[in-house]
Coordinates of C-alpha atoms and ligand atoms in Angstrom, one line a residue:
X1150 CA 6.7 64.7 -102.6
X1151 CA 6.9 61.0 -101.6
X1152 CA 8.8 58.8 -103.6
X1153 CA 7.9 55.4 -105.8
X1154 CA 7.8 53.1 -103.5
X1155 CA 10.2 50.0 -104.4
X1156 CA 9.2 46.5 -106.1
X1157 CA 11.1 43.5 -107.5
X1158 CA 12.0 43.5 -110.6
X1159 CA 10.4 40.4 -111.8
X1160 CA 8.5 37.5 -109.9
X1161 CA 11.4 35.4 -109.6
X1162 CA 13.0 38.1 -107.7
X1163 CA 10.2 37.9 -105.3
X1164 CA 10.1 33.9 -105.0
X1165 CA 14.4 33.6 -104.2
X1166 CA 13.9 36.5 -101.6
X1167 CA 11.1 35.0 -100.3
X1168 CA 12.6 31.2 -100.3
X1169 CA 16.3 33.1 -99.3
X1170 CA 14.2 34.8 -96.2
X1171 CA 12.7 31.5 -95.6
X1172 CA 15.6 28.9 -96.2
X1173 CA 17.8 29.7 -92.7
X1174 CA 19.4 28.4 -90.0
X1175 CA 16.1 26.9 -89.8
X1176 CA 16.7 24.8 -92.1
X1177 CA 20.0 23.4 -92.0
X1178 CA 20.8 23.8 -88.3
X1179 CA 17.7 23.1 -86.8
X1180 CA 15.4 21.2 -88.7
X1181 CA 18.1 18.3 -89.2
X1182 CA 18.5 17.8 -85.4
X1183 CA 14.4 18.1 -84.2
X1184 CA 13.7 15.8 -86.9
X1185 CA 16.4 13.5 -85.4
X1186 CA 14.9 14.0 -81.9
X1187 CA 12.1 12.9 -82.5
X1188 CA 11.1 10.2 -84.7
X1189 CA 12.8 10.6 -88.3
X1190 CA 10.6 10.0 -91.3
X1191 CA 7.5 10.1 -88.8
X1192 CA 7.9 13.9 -87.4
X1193 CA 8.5 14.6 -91.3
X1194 CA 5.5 13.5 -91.9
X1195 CA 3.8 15.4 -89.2
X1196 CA 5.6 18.2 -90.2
X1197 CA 4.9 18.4 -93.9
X1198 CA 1.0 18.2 -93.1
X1199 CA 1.7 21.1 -90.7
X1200 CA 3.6 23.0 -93.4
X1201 CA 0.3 22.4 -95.8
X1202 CA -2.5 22.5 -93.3
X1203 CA -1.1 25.7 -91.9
X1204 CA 2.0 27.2 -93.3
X1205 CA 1.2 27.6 -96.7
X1206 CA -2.3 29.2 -95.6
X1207 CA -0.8 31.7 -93.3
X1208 CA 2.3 32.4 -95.9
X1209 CA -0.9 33.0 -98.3
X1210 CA -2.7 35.4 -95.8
X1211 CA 0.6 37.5 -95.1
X1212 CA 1.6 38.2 -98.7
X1213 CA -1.6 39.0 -100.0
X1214 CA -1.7 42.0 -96.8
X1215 CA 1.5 43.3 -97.9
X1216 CA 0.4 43.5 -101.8
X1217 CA -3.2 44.8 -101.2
X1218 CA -1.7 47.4 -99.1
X1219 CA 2.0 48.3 -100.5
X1220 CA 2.9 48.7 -96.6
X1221 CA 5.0 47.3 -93.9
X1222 CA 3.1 44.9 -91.1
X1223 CA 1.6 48.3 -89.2
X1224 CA 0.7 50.2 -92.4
X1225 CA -0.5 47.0 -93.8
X1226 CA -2.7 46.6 -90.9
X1227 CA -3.8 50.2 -90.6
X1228 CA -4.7 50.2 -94.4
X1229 CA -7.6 47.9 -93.7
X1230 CA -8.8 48.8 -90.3
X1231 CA -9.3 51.6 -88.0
X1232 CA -8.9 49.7 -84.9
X1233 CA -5.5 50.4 -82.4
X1234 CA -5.3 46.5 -81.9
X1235 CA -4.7 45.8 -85.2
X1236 CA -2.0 48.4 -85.7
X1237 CA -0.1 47.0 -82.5
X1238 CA -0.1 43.4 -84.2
X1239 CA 1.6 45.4 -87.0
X1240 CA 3.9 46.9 -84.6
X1241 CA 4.6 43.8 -82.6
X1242 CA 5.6 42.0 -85.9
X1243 CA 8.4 45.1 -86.3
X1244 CA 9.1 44.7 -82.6
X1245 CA 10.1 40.8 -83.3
X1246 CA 12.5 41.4 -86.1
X1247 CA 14.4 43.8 -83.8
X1248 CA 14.5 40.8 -80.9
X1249 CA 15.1 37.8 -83.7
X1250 CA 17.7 39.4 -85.6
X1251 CA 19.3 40.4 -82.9
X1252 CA 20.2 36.5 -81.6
X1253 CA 19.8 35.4 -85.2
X1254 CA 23.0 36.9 -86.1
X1255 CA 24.9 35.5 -83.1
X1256 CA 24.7 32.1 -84.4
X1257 CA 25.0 33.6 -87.6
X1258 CA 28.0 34.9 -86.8
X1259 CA 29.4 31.9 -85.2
X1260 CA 29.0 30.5 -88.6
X1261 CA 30.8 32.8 -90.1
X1262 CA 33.2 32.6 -87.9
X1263 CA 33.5 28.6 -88.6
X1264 CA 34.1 29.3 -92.3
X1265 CA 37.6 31.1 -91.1
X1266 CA 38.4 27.9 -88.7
X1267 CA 37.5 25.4 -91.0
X1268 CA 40.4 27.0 -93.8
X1269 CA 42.7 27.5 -91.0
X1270 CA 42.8 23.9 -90.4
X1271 CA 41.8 24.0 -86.8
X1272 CA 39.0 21.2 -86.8
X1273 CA 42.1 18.8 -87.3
X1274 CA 43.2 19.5 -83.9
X1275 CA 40.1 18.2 -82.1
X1276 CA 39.4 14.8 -83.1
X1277 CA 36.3 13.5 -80.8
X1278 CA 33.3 15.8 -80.3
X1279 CA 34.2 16.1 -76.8
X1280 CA 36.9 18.5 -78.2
X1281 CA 35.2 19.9 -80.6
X1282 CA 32.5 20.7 -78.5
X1283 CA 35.1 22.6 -76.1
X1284 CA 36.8 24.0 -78.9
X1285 CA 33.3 25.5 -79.7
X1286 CA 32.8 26.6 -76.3
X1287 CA 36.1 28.2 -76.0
X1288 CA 35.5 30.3 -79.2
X1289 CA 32.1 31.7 -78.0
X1290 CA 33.4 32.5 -74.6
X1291 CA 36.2 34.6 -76.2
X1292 CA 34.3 38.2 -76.4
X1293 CA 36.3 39.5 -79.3
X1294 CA 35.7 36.0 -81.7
X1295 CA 31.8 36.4 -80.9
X1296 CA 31.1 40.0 -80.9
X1297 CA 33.8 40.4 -83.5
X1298 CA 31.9 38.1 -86.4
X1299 CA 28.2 39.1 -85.1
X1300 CA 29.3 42.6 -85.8
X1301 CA 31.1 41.3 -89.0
X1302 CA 27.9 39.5 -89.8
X1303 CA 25.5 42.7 -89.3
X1304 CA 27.2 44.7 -91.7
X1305 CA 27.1 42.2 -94.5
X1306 CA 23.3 42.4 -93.6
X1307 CA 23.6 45.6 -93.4
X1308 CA 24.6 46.2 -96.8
X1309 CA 22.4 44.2 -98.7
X1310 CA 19.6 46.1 -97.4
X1311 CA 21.2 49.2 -97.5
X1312 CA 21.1 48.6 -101.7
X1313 CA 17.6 48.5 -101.8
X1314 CA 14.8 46.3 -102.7
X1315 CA 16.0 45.2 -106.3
X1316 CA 19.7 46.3 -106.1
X1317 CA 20.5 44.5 -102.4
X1318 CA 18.1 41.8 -101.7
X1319 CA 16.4 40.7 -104.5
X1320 CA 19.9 40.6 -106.7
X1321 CA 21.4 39.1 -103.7
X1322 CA 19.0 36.6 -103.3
X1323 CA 19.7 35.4 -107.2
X1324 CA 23.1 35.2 -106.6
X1325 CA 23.0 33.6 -103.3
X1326 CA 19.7 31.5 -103.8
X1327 CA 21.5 29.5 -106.5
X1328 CA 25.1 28.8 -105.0
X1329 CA 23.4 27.7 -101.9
X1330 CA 21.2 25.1 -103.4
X1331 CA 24.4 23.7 -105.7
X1332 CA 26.3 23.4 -102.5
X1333 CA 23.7 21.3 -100.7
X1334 CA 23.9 18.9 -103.7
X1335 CA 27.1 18.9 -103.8
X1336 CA 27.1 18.1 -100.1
X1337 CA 24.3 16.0 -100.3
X1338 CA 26.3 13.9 -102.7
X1339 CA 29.0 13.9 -100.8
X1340 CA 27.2 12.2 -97.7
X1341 CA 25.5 10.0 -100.0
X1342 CA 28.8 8.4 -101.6
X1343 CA 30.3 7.7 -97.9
X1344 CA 30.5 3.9 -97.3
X1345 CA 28.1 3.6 -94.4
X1346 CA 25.6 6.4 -95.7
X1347 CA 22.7 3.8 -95.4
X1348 CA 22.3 3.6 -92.0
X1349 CA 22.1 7.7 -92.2
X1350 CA 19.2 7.6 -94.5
X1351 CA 17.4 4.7 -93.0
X1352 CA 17.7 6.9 -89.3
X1353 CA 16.1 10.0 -91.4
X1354 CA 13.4 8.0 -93.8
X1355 CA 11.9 4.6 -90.9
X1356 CA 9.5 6.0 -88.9
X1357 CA 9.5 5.8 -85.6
X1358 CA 5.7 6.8 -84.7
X1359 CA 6.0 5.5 -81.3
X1360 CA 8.4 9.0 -81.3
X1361 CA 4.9 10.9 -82.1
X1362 CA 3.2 12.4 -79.2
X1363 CA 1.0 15.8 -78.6
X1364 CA 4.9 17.4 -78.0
X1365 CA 6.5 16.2 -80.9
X1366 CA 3.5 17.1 -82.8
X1367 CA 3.4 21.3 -81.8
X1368 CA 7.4 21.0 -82.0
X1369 CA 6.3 20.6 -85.9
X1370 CA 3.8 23.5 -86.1
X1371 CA 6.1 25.6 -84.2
X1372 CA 8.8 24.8 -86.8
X1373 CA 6.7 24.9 -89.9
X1374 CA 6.0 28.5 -88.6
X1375 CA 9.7 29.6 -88.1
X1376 CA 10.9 28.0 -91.0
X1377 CA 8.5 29.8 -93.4
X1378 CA 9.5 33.3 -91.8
X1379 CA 6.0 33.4 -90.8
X1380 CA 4.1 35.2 -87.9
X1381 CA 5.7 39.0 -87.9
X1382 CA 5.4 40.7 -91.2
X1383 CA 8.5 39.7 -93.1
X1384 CA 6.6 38.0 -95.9
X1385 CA 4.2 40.8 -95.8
X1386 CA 6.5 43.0 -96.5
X1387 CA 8.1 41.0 -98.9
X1388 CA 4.5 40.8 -100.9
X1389 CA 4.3 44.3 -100.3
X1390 CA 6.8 45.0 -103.0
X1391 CA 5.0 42.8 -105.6
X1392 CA 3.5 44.2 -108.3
X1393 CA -0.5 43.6 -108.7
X1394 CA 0.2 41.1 -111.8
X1395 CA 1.9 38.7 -109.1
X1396 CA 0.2 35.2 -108.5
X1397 CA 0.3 35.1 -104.8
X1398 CA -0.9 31.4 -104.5
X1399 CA 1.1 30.0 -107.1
X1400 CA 4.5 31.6 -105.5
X1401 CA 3.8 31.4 -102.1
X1402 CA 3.6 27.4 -103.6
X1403 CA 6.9 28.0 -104.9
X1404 CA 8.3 29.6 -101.9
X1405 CA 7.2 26.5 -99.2
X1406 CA 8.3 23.9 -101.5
X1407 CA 11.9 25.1 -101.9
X1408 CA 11.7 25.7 -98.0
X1409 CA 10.9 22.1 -97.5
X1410 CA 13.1 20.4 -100.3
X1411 CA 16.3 22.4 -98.7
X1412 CA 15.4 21.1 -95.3
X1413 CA 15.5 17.9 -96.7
X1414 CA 17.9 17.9 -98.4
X1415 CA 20.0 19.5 -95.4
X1416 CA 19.0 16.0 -93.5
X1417 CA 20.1 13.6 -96.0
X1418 CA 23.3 15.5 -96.0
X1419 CA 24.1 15.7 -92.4
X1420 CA 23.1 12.3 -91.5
X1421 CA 24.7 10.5 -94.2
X1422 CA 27.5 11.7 -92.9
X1423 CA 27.0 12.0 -89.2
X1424 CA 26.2 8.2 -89.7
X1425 CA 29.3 7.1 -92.4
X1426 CA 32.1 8.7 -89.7
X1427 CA 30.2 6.7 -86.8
X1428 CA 29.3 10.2 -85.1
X1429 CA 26.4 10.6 -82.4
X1430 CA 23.1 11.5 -84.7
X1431 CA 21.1 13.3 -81.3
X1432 CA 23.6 15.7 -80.5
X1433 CA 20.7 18.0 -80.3
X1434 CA 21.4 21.8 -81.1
X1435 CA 25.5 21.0 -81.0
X1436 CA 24.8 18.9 -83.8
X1437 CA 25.9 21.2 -86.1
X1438 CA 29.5 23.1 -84.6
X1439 CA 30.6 19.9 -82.2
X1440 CA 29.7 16.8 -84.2
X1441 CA 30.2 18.1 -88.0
X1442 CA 33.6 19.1 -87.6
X1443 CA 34.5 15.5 -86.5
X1444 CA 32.6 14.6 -89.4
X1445 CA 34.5 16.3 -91.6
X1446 CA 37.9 15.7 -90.8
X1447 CA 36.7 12.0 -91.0
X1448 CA 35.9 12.3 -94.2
X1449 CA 37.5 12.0 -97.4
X1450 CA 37.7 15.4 -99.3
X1451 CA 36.4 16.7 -96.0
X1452 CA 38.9 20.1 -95.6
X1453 CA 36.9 21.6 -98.6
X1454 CA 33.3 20.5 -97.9
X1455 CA 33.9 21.8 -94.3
X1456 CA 34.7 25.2 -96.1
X1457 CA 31.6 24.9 -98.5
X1458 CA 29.3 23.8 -95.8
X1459 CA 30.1 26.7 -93.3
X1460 CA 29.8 29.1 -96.5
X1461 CA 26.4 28.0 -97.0
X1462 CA 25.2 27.7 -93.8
X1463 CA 26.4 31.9 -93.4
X1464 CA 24.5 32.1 -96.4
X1465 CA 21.4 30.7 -95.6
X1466 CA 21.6 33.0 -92.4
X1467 CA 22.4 36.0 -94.6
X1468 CA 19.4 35.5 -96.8
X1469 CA 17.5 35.5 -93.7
X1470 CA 19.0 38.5 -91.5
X1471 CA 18.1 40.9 -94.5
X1472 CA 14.2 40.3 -94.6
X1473 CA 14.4 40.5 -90.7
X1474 CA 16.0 43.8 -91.2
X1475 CA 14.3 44.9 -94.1
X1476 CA 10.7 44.6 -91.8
X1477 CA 12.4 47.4 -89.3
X1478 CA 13.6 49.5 -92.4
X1479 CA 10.2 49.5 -94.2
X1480 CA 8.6 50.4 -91.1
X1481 CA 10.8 53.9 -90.5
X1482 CA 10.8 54.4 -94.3
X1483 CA 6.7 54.2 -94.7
X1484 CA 5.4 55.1 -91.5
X1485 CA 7.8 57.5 -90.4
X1486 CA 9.3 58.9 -93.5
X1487 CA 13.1 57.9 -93.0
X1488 CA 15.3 57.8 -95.9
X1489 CA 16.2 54.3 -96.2
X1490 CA 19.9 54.6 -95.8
X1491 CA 19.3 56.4 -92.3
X1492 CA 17.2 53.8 -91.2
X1493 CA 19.5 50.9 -92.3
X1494 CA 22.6 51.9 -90.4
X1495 CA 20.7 53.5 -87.4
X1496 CA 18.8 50.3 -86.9
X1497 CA 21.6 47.9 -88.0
X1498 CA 23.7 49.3 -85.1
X1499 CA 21.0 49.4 -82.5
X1500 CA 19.8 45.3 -83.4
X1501 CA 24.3 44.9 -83.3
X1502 CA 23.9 46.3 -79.8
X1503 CA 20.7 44.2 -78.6
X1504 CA 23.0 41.3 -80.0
X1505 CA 26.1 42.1 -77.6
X1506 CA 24.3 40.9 -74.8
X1507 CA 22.7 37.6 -77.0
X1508 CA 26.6 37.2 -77.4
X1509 CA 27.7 37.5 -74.1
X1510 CA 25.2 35.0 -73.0
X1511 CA 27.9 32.7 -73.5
X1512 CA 30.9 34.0 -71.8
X1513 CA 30.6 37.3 -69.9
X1514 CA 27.0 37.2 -68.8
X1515 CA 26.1 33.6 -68.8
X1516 CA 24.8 34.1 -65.1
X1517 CA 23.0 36.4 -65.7
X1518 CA 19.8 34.6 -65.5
X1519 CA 16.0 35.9 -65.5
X1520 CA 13.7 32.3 -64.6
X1521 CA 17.0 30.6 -65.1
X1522 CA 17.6 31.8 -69.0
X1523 CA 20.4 33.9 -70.2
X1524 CA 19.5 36.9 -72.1
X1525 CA 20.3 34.9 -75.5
X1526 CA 17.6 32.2 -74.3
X1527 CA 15.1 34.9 -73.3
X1528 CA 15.3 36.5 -77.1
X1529 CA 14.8 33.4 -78.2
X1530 CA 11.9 32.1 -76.4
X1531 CA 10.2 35.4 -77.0
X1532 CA 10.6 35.4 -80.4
X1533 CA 9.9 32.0 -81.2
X1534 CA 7.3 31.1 -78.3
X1535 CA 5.5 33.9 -77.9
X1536 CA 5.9 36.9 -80.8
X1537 CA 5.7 34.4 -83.7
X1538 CA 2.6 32.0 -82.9
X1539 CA 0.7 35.2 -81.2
X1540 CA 1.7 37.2 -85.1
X1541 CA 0.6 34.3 -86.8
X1542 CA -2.4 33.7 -84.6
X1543 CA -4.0 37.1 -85.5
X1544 CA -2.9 37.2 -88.8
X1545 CA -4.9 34.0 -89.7
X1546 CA -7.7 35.7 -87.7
X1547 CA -7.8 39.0 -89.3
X1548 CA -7.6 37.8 -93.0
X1549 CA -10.3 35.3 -92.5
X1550 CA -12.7 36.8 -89.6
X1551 CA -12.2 40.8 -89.3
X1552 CA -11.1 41.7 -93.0
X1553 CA -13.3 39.0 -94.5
X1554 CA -12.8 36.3 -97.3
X1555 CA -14.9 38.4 -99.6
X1556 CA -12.3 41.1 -99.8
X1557 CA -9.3 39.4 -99.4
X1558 CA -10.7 36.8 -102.4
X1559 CA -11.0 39.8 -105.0
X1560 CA -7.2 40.9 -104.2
X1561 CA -6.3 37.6 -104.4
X1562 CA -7.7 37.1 -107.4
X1563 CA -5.5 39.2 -109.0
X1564 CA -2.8 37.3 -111.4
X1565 CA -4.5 34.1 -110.5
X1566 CA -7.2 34.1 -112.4
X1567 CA -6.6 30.5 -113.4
X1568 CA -6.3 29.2 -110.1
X1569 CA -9.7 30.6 -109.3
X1570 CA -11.3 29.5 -112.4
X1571 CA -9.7 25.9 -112.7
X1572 CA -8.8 24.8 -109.7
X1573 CA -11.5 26.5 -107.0
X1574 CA -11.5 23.7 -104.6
X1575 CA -8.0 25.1 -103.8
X1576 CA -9.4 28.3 -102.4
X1577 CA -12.4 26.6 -100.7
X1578 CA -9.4 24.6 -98.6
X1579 CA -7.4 27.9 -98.0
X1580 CA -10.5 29.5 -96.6
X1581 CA -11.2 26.7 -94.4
X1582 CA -7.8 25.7 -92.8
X1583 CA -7.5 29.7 -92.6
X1584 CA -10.2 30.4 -90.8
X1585 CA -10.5 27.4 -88.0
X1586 CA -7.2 25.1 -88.7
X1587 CA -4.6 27.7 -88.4
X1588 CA -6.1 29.9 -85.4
X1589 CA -7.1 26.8 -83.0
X1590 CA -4.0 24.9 -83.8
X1591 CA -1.4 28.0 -83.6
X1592 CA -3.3 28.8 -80.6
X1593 CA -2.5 25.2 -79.0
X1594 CA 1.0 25.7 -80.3
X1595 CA 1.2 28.8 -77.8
X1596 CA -0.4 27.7 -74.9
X1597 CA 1.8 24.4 -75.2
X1598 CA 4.7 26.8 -75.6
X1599 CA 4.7 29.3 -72.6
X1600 CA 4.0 26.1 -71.1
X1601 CA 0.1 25.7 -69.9
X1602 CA -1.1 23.0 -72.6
X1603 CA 1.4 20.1 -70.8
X1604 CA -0.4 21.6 -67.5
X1605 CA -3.7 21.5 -69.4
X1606 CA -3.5 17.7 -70.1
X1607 CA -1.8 16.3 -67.2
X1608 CA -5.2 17.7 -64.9
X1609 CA -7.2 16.0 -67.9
X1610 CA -5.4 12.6 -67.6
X1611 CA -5.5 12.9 -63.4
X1612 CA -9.0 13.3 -63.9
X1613 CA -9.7 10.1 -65.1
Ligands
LIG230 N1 13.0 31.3 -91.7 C1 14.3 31.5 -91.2 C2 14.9 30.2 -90.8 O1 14.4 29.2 -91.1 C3 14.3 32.4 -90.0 C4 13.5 33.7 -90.2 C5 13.8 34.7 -91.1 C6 12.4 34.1 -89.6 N2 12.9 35.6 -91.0 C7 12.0 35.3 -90.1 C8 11.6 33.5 -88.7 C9 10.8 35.9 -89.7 C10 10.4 34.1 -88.3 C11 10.1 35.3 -88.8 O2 16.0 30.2 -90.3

């Protein structure tokens, strides 16, 4: 006899896991620094119409297939159509949480790691972020400090998922969801109070538009995907453990506006900072383990809100890692009939394992290079180039063009009856950036990402 399959226990519980999945690394780590690269206040602004015009639709499209169907991404897809390709899309999305977790948890792991430096003291010792940078460096080379808290980091995953569905992550994410958004006040706060924090929040809120081209623009929509967990099933499996009563619109709302407010929040609080201790704003992706612990110990108070800002940045990652490991385990427990405990700890150790290389990038293996990228950069770019945009690609298509508005409108219709009847005009836009917004511009997005759009345009502009 098959058992009840698991739900949350109440729609909150869905909207913190589903914010918790979204809110990551993301968020804090990269969305801070991009945003810094290239133009401030005008790549937010690109990037919040991305986020509307496309993120919210596809987050939309992927929750309602996992609470139509009650199934992971491949029997969510399999539920609703007969063809193979389908069912591979399904299985690609499971596919990409293995690869994503797997170099997800490094830098994870480097952050938990940071919590334990940043009470030790040792940020004191290196007081320019040339040092910091090679007091970073030396920590990631050292095999035992980066395979030690990735493995540490898995099995703190490992554990909330291991609880279940209501018992691990969603109570979890109520805990975790809260604590994390009081410490990025308090941070935010913090930065805010520093003589000198103008010049931080000017950098983040002038626009720069002359920083806006056709790059900085898909760097946005690529984002905007990432950010939102979108593109390989792990909000669909999320919806998947809604109940019908659930108001998919109205949460998935919910869900992209806590996403967004964090990231901002995230960028007031680092540059006020980065900007009050005089510290380098473009420091690009070492932003956040060479130039904040110079920022710190620069700071008054700065020992503690080192401690507090590595804790939430391991949290943010946490909430995260379980919804890319609860894709894998929902897979093996529906399709394949695996007791969810099995498939937990057999999967947690064999995404630990694909991780040891991602780790070793940085020390052991660093030369070994395929097209010049070290196995950590190789995860990466297939995750987040190729897996994601292709996922989110097809699932825009399928919803709107092979499933059909018709039937996905009478599921979706379900516990938003009011949205329907008061505020229709809403639906009318969701079809329509659905079904020609999201699939041309994610598709531009992927060409410009495995690297043929940039090709594309320059035979255009030698044309003429
Ligand atoms: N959204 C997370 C972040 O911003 C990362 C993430 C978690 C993710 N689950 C995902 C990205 C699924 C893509 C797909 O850090």
């Amino acid at each position: 006899m098959k058992l009840k399959r698991e739900k949350w226990g109440s729609r909150l519980g869905f909207i913190l896991a589903a914010a918790g999945s979204a809110v990551g690394l993301g968020n804090v780590w990269k969305f801070p620094y991009i945003a810094g690269e290239n133009g401030g206040a005008a790549f937010i602004f690109v990037y919040l119409i991305c986020i509307a015009v496309i993120g919210l639709p596809v987050l939309i499209a992927e929750v309602l297939l996992g609470r139509s169907t009650h199934r992971n991404p491949v029997g969510a897809f399999r539920a609703l159509s007969k063809s193979k390709f389908w069912t591979a899309v399904g299985g690609m999305g499971v596919f990409a949480g293995f690869v994503i977790l797997s170099y997800y948890s490094v830098v994870a792991g480097w952050s938990l790691g940071y919590i334990i430096e940043a009470i030790k003291g040792t940020f004191y010792d290196y007081t320019t972020t040339t040092s910091s940078g090679e007091h970073f460096g030396g920590l990631v080379s050292n095999v035992f400090w980066s395979i030690g808290y990735l493995a540490a980091f898995m099995v703190l995953t490992m554990v909330l998922v291991y609880r279940g569905v209501q018992k691990g992550i969603e109570s979890g994410s109520k805990i975790m969801m809260p604590i994390l958004f009081i410490l990025l006040i308090v941070l935010m706060i913090r930065g805010l109070t520093l003589p000198g924090s103008e010049a931080g929040l000017s950098f983040l809120w002038s626009p720069d538009w002359s920083k806006i081209s056709a790059n900085s623009i898909l760097i946005a929509l690529g984002h905007a995907f990432f950010t939102l967990s979108l593109g390989m099933g792990a909000m669909m499996t999320y919806g998947s453990y809604m109940s019908k009563e659930g108001n998919i619109p109205a949460a998935s709302t919910k869900v992209v506006f806590l996403d967004t407010l964090i990231a901002l929040i995230a960028g007031m609080a680092i540059f006020t900072a980065v900007f009050a201790t005089g510290q380098d704003p473009a420091a690009g992706p070492g932003l956040i383990f060479h130039t904040l612990p110079v920022v710190f110990i620069k700071m008054p108070g700065g020992y503690i809100f080192a401690i507090l800002f590595f804790i939430l940045l391991t949290i943010a990652a946490l909430t995260s890692a379980i919804s890319l490991l609860e894709v894998v385990v929902a897979y093996f427990v529906d399709e394949r009939g695996w007791k969810r405990h099995r498939a937990v700890i057999t999967f947690g150790i064999v995404i630990f394992l694909l991780g040891v290389p991602s780790a070793l990038s940085f020390n052991l293996m660093a030369d070994a290079t395929l097209f010049g990228l070290t196995f950590f950069d190789v995860a990466d770019f297939l995750a987040a180039n190729i897996l994601l945009p292709l996922g989110g690609l097809f699932i825009a298509v399928f919803v709107a063009w092979v499933w059909g508005f018709d039937k996905a409108l009478i599921k979706m219709k379900v516990g938003a009856e009011a949205i329907f009847e008061n505020s229709g005009w809403l639906i009318v836009l969701w079809k329509i950036f659905l079904k020609y917004f999201a699939p041309i511009l994610i598709f531009l997005v992927f060409l410009s990402s495995i690297g043929i759009l940039p090709k594309i345009i320059n035979f255009f502009t030698d044309l003429f």
